Coordinates of C-alpha atoms in Angstrom, one line a residue:
M2 CA -6.2 -48.1 -2.8
R3 CA -4.5 -46.6 0.3
I4 CA -1.4 -44.5 -0.3
S5 CA 1.5 -45.5 2.4
C6 CA 3.2 -42.8 3.8
P7 CA 4.5 -42.7 7.4
L8 CA 5.1 -38.9 7.7
I9 CA 1.0 -38.6 7.1
D10 CA 0.4 -41.5 9.3
G11 CA 2.6 -40.5 12.2
P12 CA 5.4 -38.1 13.7
A13 CA 7.9 -37.2 11.1
T14 CA 11.0 -39.0 11.9
S15 CA 13.9 -39.5 10.2
A16 CA 12.5 -42.8 8.7
A17 CA 9.3 -41.6 8.0
Q18 CA 10.8 -38.5 5.9
D19 CA 13.4 -41.1 4.2
A20 CA 10.0 -43.0 3.0
C21 CA 8.3 -40.2 1.5
G22 CA 11.5 -38.8 0.0
L23 CA 11.2 -35.7 1.8
R24 CA 14.7 -35.6 2.8
E25 CA 16.3 -35.6 -0.7
L26 CA 14.1 -32.7 -1.6
G27 CA 15.4 -31.0 1.5
V28 CA 11.9 -30.4 3.3
G29 CA 11.5 -30.9 7.2
G30 CA 14.8 -32.4 8.4
A31 CA 17.4 -30.6 6.3
P32 CA 19.9 -29.1 8.2
V33 CA 20.0 -25.6 9.0
D34 CA 23.2 -24.9 7.2
S35 CA 21.6 -25.8 3.9
F36 CA 20.2 -22.3 4.0
P37 CA 22.8 -19.8 3.5
L38 CA 22.2 -16.6 5.6
P39 CA 23.7 -13.2 4.7
A40 CA 27.3 -12.8 6.0
V41 CA 26.6 -10.1 8.6
Q42 CA 27.1 -10.2 12.2
D43 CA 23.7 -8.9 13.1
I44 CA 21.2 -10.5 11.2
D45 CA 18.2 -8.6 12.8
S46 CA 19.4 -5.0 11.6
F47 CA 20.3 -6.3 8.4
E48 CA 16.9 -7.3 7.3
R49 CA 15.3 -4.0 9.1
E50 CA 17.6 -2.0 7.0
V51 CA 16.8 -4.3 3.8
V52 CA 13.3 -3.9 4.1
E53 CA 13.8 0.2 4.2
Y54 CA 15.5 -0.2 1.0
V55 CA 12.9 -1.8 -0.8
K56 CA 9.9 0.0 1.0
P57 CA 7.6 1.8 -1.7
N58 CA 7.1 5.4 -1.5
H59 CA 3.7 6.2 -2.5
G60 CA 2.8 9.6 -4.3
T61 CA -0.7 10.8 -5.6
T62 CA -3.1 13.6 -5.0
T63 CA -6.8 12.8 -4.6
L64 CA -9.9 15.0 -3.4
G65 CA -13.4 15.1 -3.0
F66 CA -16.2 17.3 -1.6
I67 CA -19.8 17.7 -1.3
F68 CA -21.8 21.0 -2.1
Q69 CA -25.2 21.7 -3.4
G70 CA -25.1 20.3 -6.7
G71 CA -23.7 16.9 -5.7
V72 CA -20.4 15.6 -5.2
I73 CA -16.9 16.5 -6.8
I74 CA -14.2 13.9 -7.0
A75 CA -10.9 15.1 -8.6
V76 CA -7.5 12.9 -9.0
D77 CA -4.4 12.8 -10.6
S78 CA -2.8 10.2 -12.7
R79 CA 0.8 9.5 -11.4
A80 CA 1.9 6.4 -10.0
S81 CA 5.8 6.6 -8.5
Q82 CA 8.0 3.8 -7.2
G83 CA 10.5 5.8 -5.1
S84 CA 12.0 8.4 -7.0
Y85 CA 10.7 6.8 -10.3
I86 CA 7.8 8.1 -12.3
S87 CA 6.3 4.5 -13.1
S88 CA 3.3 5.7 -15.3
Q89 CA 1.3 9.1 -15.8
T90 CA -2.1 7.5 -17.0
V91 CA -3.1 5.4 -13.8
K92 CA -7.1 5.7 -13.8
K93 CA -7.2 6.4 -9.9
V94 CA -11.2 6.4 -9.8
I95 CA -12.5 2.8 -9.4
E96 CA -16.2 2.8 -10.7
I97 CA -17.9 0.5 -8.2
N98 CA -21.3 1.0 -10.0
P99 CA -23.2 3.7 -11.8
Y100 CA -23.9 5.5 -8.5
L101 CA -20.9 4.7 -6.4
L102 CA -17.2 6.1 -6.7
G103 CA -13.8 5.0 -5.2
T104 CA -10.3 6.6 -5.1
M105 CA -7.1 5.4 -4.9
A106 CA -4.3 6.5 -2.9
G107 CA -1.3 4.1 -1.4
G108 CA -0.4 1.3 -3.2
A109 CA -2.2 1.0 -6.4
A110 CA -2.7 -3.2 -6.4
D111 CA -4.5 -2.8 -3.0
C112 CA -6.5 0.0 -4.0
Q113 CA -7.6 -1.5 -7.4
F114 CA -8.3 -5.1 -5.9
W115 CA -10.1 -4.4 -2.8
E116 CA -12.2 -1.8 -4.3
R117 CA -13.4 -3.9 -7.3
N118 CA -14.1 -6.5 -4.8
L119 CA -16.2 -4.1 -2.8
G120 CA -17.9 -3.7 -6.3
R121 CA -18.7 -7.3 -6.4
Q122 CA -19.9 -7.1 -2.7
C123 CA -22.2 -4.4 -3.7
R124 CA -23.6 -6.3 -6.5
L125 CA -24.3 -9.3 -4.3
Y126 CA -25.9 -6.8 -1.6
E127 CA -28.1 -5.6 -4.6
L128 CA -29.3 -9.0 -5.9
A129 CA -30.0 -10.4 -2.4
N130 CA -32.1 -7.3 -1.1
G131 CA -33.4 -5.9 -4.5
K132 CA -32.4 -2.3 -4.1
R133 CA -28.7 -0.4 -4.2
I134 CA -26.5 -0.5 -1.6
T135 CA -26.2 2.9 0.3
V136 CA -23.0 4.9 0.5
R137 CA -22.7 4.4 4.2
G138 CA -23.3 0.8 3.9
A139 CA -20.5 0.5 1.1
S140 CA -17.9 2.7 2.9
K141 CA -18.7 -0.2 5.9
L142 CA -18.2 -3.3 4.0
L143 CA -14.7 -1.8 2.8
A144 CA -14.0 -0.7 6.2
N145 CA -14.9 -4.1 7.6
T146 CA -12.5 -5.5 5.0
M147 CA -9.7 -3.5 5.8
F148 CA -10.0 -4.1 9.7
S149 CA -9.8 -7.6 9.1
Y150 CA -6.5 -7.7 7.0
R151 CA -5.1 -5.0 9.5
G152 CA -1.4 -5.0 10.1
M153 CA -0.9 -7.2 7.1
G154 CA 0.8 -4.7 5.0
L155 CA -2.1 -3.3 3.1
S156 CA -1.7 0.4 2.0
M157 CA -5.0 2.3 1.2
G158 CA -6.3 5.8 1.6
T159 CA -9.3 5.6 -0.1
M160 CA -12.9 7.9 -0.5
V161 CA -16.1 6.4 -1.4
A162 CA -18.4 8.7 -2.6
G163 CA -21.8 8.4 -4.2
W164 CA -25.5 9.1 -4.2
D165 CA -28.7 7.1 -2.3
E166 CA -32.1 8.0 -0.9
A167 CA -30.5 10.2 1.6
G168 CA -28.6 12.3 -0.9
P169 CA -24.8 12.6 -1.4
G170 CA -22.2 10.8 0.5
L171 CA -18.7 10.9 0.9
Y172 CA -16.5 8.7 3.5
Y173 CA -12.7 8.3 4.0
V174 CA -11.6 4.6 4.6
D175 CA -8.0 3.5 4.7
S176 CA -6.1 0.2 5.4
D177 CA -6.1 0.5 9.2
G178 CA -9.9 0.3 9.3
Q179 CA -10.7 3.7 10.0
R180 CA -13.7 5.1 8.5
T181 CA -14.8 8.7 8.6
K182 CA -17.5 10.4 7.0
G183 CA -17.1 14.2 5.9
K184 CA -18.1 16.9 3.6
L185 CA -14.5 17.5 2.2
F186 CA -11.1 15.2 1.9
S187 CA -7.9 15.2 0.3
V188 CA -5.6 12.2 0.2
G189 CA -2.3 11.7 -0.7
S190 CA 1.1 13.0 -0.6
G191 CA -0.2 16.3 -2.4
S192 CA -3.0 16.6 -0.1
L193 CA -1.8 19.3 1.9
Y194 CA -1.1 21.4 -1.3
A195 CA -4.9 20.7 -2.6
Y196 CA -6.2 21.6 1.1
G197 CA -4.5 25.0 0.6
V198 CA -6.6 25.8 -2.3
L199 CA -9.7 24.0 -1.3
D200 CA -10.1 25.5 1.9
E201 CA -9.9 29.0 0.2
G202 CA -12.3 28.3 -2.4
Y203 CA -14.7 25.9 -1.3
R204 CA -18.3 27.0 -0.5
W205 CA -21.7 25.1 0.1
D206 CA -23.4 27.1 -2.7
L207 CA -20.8 26.6 -5.6
S208 CA -22.2 26.0 -9.0
V209 CA -21.5 23.1 -11.2
D210 CA -18.7 24.9 -13.0
E211 CA -17.3 26.4 -10.1
A212 CA -17.0 22.9 -8.2
V213 CA -15.4 21.6 -11.3
E214 CA -13.0 24.4 -11.5
L215 CA -12.1 24.3 -8.0
G216 CA -11.2 20.5 -8.2
L217 CA -9.0 20.9 -11.3
R218 CA -7.1 24.2 -9.8
S219 CA -6.7 22.1 -6.4
I220 CA -5.2 19.1 -8.2
Y221 CA -2.9 21.0 -10.4
H222 CA -1.3 23.1 -7.5
A223 CA -0.7 19.8 -5.8
T224 CA 1.1 18.6 -9.0
F225 CA 3.1 21.8 -9.2
R226 CA 4.5 21.6 -5.7
D227 CA 4.5 17.5 -5.3
A228 CA 7.0 15.6 -7.4
A229 CA 4.6 12.5 -6.7
S230 CA 1.6 13.9 -8.3
G231 CA 1.2 14.6 -11.6
G232 CA -0.1 13.4 -15.4
T233 CA -3.7 14.4 -16.0
V234 CA -6.4 15.8 -13.8
S235 CA -9.8 13.5 -13.8
V236 CA -12.8 15.1 -12.5
Y237 CA -16.1 13.7 -11.8
H238 CA -19.5 14.9 -10.7
V239 CA -21.7 12.7 -8.7
T240 CA -25.7 13.6 -8.9
Q241 CA -28.9 11.8 -8.1
E242 CA -28.7 10.4 -11.8
G243 CA -25.3 9.0 -11.1
W244 CA -21.8 10.0 -11.9
T245 CA -20.4 11.8 -14.8
K246 CA -16.7 12.1 -15.9
V247 CA -16.7 15.8 -16.9
R248 CA -12.8 16.8 -17.3
G249 CA -9.7 15.2 -18.3
E250 CA -6.7 17.8 -18.7
D251 CA -3.1 17.5 -18.5
V252 CA -1.6 19.6 -15.7
G253 CA 0.8 20.9 -18.3
E254 CA -1.6 22.6 -20.3
L255 CA -3.4 23.7 -17.1
H256 CA 0.0 25.3 -15.9
F257 CA 0.0 27.5 -19.2
K258 CA -3.7 27.9 -19.0
Y259 CA -3.6 29.5 -15.3
Y260 CA -0.3 31.1 -15.8
P261 CA 0.5 32.2 -19.6
D262 CA 2.8 34.7 -18.5
P263 CA 5.5 33.1 -16.4
A264 CA 6.5 36.1 -14.8
K265 CA 3.2 36.4 -12.6
H266 CA 3.4 32.8 -11.3
P267 CA 3.5 32.8 -7.8
C268 CA 7.0 31.3 -7.5
N269 CA 8.4 34.3 -9.8
S270 CA 6.7 37.0 -7.8
V271 CA 8.7 39.6 -6.2
D272 CA 8.4 40.4 -2.5
P273 CA 7.1 43.9 -2.0
L274 CA 9.1 44.2 1.1
A275 CA 12.5 43.6 -0.6
A276 CA 12.5 47.0 -2.3

């Protein structure tokens, strides 16, 4: 049986559209004035302005560093939509496999979807090759995916951390396809504040307890200064045996833990030169 439709068989003439009933649905030959436009003089400027109104402002603080005992990953848990705090309980660490972790910064949906997609790719690699994928290889897979979607509106600034036969690994990958290997990264709107604490306290020979505390303190100070970061601080430790979540503390409790006396907080300190 053959379906007769002149629109498929030949050019999209008015008679062909009438025969398929598309003109009644407003498809193809519908007049332009059937689609109302905003009553503005400059439609291009209006569209650019509206895009800025609905453009999401992302806020987060994530960090990762390598030390003698493995890799530390620390993140906050606040999600924001512009000036509105939409959630305080976002899980910003994606557990790709027992030896690989990914972090979220940027668009939550973009990061969650593509890092879970990365987990699927890593599992397929393991099934095809009979061995775990390296941290280097996993970060390259994610970077290749991001490069193929470059310029299509994705918003991602992630870290891929893990352990393989070469030892600990840490890579930064973003939605432009950039991929950078390093020993210390911080990503997000509060990253500058976290870097200030990290640069002062980081050493290669940190003990595990010192490294975990450095991650906690760095995220806390970032949440104190950056309104788009907050919630709870989650800290993961990656070793040869895989990753382990070692801490999860509310930033409010950390505030009173670090500064039980409000008068001694740096914000309330007295300038010695002012006396």
